[in-house]
Each structure stands twice: as C-alpha cells, then as structure tokens.
PDB file of N, CA and C in Angstrom:
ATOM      1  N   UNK A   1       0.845  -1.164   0.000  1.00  0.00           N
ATOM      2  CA  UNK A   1       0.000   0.000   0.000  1.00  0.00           C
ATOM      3  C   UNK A   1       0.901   1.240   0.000  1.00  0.00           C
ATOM      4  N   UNK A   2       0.859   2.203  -1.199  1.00  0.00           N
ATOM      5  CA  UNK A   2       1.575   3.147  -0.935  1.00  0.00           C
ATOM      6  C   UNK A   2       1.126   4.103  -0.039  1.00  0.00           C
ATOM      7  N   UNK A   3       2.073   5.061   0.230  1.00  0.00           N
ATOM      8  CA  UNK A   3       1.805   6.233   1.367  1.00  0.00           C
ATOM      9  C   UNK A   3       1.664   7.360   1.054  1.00  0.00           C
ATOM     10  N   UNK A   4       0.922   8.263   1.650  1.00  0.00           N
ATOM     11  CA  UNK A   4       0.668   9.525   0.981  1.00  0.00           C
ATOM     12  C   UNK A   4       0.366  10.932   1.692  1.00  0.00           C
ATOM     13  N   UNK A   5       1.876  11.792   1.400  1.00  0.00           N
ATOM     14  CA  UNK A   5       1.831  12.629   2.570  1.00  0.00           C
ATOM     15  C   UNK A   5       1.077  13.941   2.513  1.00  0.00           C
ATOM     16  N   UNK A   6       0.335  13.749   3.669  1.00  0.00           N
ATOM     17  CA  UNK A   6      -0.670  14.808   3.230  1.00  0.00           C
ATOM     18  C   UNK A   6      -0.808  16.132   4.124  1.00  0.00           C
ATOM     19  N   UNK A   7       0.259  16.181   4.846  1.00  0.00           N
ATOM     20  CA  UNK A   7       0.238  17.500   5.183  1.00  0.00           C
ATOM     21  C   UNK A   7       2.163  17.730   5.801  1.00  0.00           C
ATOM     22  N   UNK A   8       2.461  19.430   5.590  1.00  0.00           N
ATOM     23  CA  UNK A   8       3.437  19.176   5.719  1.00  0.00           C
ATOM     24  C   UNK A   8       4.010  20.865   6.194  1.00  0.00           C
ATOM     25  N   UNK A   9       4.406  20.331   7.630  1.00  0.00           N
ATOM     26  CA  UNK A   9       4.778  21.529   8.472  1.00  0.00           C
ATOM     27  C   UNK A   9       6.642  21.904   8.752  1.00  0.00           C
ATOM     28  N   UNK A  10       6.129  23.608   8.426  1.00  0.00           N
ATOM     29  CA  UNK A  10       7.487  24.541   8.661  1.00  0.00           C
ATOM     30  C   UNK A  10       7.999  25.197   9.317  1.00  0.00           C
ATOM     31  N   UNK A  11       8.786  25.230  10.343  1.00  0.00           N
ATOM     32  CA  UNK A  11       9.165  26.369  11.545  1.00  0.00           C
ATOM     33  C   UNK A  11       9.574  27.345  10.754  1.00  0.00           C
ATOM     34  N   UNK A  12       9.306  28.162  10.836  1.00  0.00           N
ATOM     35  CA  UNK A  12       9.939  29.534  10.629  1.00  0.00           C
ATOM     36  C   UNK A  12       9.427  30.800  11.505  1.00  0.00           C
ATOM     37  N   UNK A  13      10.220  31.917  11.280  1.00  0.00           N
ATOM     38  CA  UNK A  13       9.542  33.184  11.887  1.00  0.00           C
ATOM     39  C   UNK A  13       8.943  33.972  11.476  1.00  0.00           C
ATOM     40  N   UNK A  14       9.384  34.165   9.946  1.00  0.00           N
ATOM     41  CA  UNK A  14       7.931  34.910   9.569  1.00  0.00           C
ATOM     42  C   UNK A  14       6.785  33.726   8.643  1.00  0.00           C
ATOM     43  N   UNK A  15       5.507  33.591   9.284  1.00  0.00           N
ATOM     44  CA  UNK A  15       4.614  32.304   8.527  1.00  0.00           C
ATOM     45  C   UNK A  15       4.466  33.424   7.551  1.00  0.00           C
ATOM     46  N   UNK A  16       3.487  34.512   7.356  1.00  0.00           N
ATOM     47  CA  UNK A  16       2.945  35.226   6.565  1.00  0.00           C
ATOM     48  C   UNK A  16       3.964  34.797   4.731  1.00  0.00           C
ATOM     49  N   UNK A  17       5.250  35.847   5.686  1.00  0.00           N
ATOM     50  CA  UNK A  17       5.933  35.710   4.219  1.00  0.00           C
ATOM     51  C   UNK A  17       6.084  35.139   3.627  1.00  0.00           C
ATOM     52  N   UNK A  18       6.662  33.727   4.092  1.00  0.00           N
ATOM     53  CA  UNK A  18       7.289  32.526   3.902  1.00  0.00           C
ATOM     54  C   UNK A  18       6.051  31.664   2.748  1.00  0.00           C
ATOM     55  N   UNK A  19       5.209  31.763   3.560  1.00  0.00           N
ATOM     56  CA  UNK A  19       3.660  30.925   3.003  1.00  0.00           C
ATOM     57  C   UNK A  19       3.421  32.053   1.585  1.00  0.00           C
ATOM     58  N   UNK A  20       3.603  33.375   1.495  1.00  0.00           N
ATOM     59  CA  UNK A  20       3.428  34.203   0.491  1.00  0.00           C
ATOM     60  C   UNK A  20       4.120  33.837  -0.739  1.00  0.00           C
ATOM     61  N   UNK A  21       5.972  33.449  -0.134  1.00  0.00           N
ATOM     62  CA  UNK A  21       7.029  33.079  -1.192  1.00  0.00           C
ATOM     63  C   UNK A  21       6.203  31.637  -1.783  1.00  0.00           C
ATOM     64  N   UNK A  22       5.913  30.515  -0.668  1.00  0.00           N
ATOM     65  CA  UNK A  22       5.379  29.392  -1.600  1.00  0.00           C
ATOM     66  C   UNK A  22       4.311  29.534  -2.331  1.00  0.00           C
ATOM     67  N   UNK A  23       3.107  30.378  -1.765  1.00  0.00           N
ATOM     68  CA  UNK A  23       2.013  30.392  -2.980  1.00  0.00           C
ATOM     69  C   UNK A  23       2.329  31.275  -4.158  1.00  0.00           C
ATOM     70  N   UNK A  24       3.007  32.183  -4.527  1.00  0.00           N
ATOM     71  CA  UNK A  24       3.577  32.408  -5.723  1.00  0.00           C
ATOM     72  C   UNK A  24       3.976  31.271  -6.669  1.00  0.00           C
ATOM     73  N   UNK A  25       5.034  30.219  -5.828  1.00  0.00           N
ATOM     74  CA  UNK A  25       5.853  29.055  -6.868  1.00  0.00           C
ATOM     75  C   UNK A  25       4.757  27.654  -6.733  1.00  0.00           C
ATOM     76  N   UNK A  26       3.784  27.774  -5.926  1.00  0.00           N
ATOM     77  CA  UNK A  26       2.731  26.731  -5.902  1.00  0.00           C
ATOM     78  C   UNK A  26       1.685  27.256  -7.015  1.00  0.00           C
ATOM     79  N   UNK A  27       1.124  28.512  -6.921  1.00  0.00           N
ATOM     80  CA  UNK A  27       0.193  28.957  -7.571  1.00  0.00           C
ATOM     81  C   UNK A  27      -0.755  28.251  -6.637  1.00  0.00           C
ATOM     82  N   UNK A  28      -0.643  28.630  -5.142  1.00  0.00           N
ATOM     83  CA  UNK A  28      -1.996  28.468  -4.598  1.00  0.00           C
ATOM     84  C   UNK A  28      -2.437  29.002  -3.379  1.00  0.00           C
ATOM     85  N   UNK A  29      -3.593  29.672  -3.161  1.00  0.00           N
ATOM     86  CA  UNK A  29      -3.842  30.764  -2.545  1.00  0.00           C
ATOM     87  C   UNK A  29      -3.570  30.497  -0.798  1.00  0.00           C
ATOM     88  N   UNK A  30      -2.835  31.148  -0.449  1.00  0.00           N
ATOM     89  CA  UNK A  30      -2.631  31.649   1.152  1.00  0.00           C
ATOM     90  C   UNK A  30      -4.391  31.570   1.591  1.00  0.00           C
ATOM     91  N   UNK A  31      -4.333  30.224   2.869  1.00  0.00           N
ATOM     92  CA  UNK A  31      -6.218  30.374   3.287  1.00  0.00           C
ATOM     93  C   UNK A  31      -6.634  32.013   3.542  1.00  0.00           C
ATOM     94  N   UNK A  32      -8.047  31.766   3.537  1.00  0.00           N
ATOM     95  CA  UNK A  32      -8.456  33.277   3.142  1.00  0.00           C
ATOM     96  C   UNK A  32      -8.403  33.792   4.669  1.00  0.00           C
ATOM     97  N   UNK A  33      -8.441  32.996   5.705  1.00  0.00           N
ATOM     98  CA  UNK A  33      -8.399  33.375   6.590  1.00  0.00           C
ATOM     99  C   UNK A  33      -7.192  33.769   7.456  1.00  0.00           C
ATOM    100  N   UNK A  34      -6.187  33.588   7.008  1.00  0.00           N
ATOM    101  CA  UNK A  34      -5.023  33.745   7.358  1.00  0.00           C
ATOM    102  C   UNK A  34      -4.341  35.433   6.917  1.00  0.00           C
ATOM    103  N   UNK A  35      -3.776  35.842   8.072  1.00  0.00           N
ATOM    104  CA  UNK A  35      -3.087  37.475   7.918  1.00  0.00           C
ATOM    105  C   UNK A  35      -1.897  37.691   8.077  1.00  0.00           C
ATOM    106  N   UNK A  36      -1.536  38.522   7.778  1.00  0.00           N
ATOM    107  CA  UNK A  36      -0.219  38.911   8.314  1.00  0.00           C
ATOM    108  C   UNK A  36      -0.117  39.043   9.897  1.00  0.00           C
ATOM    109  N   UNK A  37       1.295  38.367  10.559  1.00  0.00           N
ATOM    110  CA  UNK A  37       1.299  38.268  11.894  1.00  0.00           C
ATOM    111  C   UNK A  37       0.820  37.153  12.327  1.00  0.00           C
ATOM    112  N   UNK A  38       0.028  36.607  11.960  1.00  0.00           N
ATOM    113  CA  UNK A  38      -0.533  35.228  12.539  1.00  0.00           C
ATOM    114  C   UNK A  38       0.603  34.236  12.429  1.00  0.00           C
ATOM    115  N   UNK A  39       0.059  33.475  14.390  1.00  0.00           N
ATOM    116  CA  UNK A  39       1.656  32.453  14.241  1.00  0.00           C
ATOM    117  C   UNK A  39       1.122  31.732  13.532  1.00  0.00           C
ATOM    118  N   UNK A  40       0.445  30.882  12.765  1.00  0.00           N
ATOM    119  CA  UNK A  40       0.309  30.236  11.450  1.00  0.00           C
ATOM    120  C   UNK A  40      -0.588  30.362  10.666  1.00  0.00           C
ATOM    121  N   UNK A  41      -0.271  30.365   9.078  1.00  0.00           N
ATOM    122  CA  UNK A  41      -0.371  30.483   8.176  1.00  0.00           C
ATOM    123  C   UNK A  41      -0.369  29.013   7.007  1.00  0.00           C
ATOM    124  N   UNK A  42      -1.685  28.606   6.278  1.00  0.00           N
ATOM    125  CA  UNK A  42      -1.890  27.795   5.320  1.00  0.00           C
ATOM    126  C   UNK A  42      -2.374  27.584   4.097  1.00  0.00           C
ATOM    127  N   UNK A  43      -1.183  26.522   3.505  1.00  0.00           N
ATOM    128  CA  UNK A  43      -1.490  26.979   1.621  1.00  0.00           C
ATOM    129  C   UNK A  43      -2.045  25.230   1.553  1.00  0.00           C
ATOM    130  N   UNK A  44      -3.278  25.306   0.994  1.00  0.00           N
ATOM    131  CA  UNK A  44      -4.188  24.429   0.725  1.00  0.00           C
ATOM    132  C   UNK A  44      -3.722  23.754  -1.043  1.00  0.00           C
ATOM    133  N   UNK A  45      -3.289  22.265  -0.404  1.00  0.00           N
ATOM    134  CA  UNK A  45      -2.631  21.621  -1.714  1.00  0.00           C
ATOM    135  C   UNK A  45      -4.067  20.919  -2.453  1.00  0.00           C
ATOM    136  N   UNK A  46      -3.755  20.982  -4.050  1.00  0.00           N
ATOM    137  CA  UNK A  46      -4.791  20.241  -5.252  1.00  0.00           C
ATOM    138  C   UNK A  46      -5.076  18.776  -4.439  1.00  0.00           C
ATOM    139  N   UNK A  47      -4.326  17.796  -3.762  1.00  0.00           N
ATOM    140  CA  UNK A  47      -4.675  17.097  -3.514  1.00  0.00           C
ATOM    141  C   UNK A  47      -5.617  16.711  -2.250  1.00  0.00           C
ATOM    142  N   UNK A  48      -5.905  17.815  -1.328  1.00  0.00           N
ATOM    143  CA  UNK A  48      -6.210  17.537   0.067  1.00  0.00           C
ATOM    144  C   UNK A  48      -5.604  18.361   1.501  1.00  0.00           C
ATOM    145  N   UNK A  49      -3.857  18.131   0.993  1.00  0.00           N
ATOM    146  CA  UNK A  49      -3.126  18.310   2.009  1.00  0.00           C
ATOM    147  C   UNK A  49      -2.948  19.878   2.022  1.00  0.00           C
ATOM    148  N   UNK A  50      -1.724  20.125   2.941  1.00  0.00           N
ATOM    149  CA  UNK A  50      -2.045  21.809   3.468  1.00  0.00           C
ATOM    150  C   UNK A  50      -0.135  21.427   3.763  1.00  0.00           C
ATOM    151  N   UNK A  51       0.001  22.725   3.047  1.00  0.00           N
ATOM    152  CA  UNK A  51       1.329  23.067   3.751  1.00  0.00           C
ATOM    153  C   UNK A  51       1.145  24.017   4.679  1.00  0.00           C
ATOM    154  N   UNK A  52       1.905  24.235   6.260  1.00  0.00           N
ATOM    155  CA  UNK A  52       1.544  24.835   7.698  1.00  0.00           C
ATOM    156  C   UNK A  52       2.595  25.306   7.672  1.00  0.00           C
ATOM    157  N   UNK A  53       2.653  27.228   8.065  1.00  0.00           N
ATOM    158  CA  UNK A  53       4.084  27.736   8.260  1.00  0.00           C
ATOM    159  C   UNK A  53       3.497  28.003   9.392  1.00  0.00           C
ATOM    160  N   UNK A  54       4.517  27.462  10.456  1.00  0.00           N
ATOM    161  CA  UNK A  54       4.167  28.095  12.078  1.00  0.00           C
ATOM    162  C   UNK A  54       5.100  28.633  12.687  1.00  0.00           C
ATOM    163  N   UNK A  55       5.354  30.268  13.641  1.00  0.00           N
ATOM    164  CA  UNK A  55       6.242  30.817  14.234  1.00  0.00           C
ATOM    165  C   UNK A  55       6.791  30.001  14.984  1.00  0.00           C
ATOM    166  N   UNK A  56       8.389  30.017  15.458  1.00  0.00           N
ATOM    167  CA  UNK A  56       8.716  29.447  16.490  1.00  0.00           C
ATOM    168  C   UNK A  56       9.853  30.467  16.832  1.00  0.00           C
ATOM    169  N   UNK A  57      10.255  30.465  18.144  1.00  0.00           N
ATOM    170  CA  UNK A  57      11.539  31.580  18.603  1.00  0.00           C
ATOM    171  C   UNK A  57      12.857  31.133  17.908  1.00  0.00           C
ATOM    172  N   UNK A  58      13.401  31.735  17.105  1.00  0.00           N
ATOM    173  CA  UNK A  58      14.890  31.904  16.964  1.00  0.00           C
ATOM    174  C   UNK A  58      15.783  30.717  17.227  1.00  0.00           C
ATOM    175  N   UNK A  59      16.149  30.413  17.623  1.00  0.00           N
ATOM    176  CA  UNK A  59      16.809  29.126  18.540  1.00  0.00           C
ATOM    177  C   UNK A  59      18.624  29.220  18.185  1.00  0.00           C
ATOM    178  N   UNK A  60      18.676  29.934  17.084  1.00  0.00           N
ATOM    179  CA  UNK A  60      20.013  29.687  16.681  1.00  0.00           C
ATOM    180  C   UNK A  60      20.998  30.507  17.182  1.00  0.00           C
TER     181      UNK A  60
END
C-alpha cells in the first residue's frame, strides 16, 4: 500500500511571508483566513493536504 503525505509543516519566523514566497511558486492561494502576523499560516494543496508555516523563537 503506498503512502501519501498529506500534510506538511514549517518552523519559521515569519509564517505570513514565507507561506506568500510558496504560494507564488505553488500557484496556490494563502487560506483566506489567514493574515499577516498570525503564528500560522496555510497553503491548501490540489490534492487535500495543506502546507503549515508556524512561528517558532529563533533558537540559533
């Protein structure tokens, strides 16, 4: 049975932008409900799944 990944999460610090840069090269819309500043942000994939950019502190 193959496997099929259907959702797929990103630490970063800024979600807004980050999720902005991928729906440009996805061609798919940032949820409508999602703003700038919000600790996460989601781009809704053709198949189901959702790519998740979520804030996290710095660490480095």
């Amino acid at each position: 049975m193959p496997s099929i990944v259907e959702n797929t999460t990103f630490d970063c610090a800024d979600p807004y932008a980050l999720a902005q840069f991928w729906s440009g090269v996805l061609g798919r819309p940032i949820a409508e409900e999602d703003e700038p500043g919000d600790p996460e942000v989601g781009i809704e994939l053709d198949h189901g799944g959702t790519l998740l950019f979520i804030r996290v502190p710095d660490g480095s």
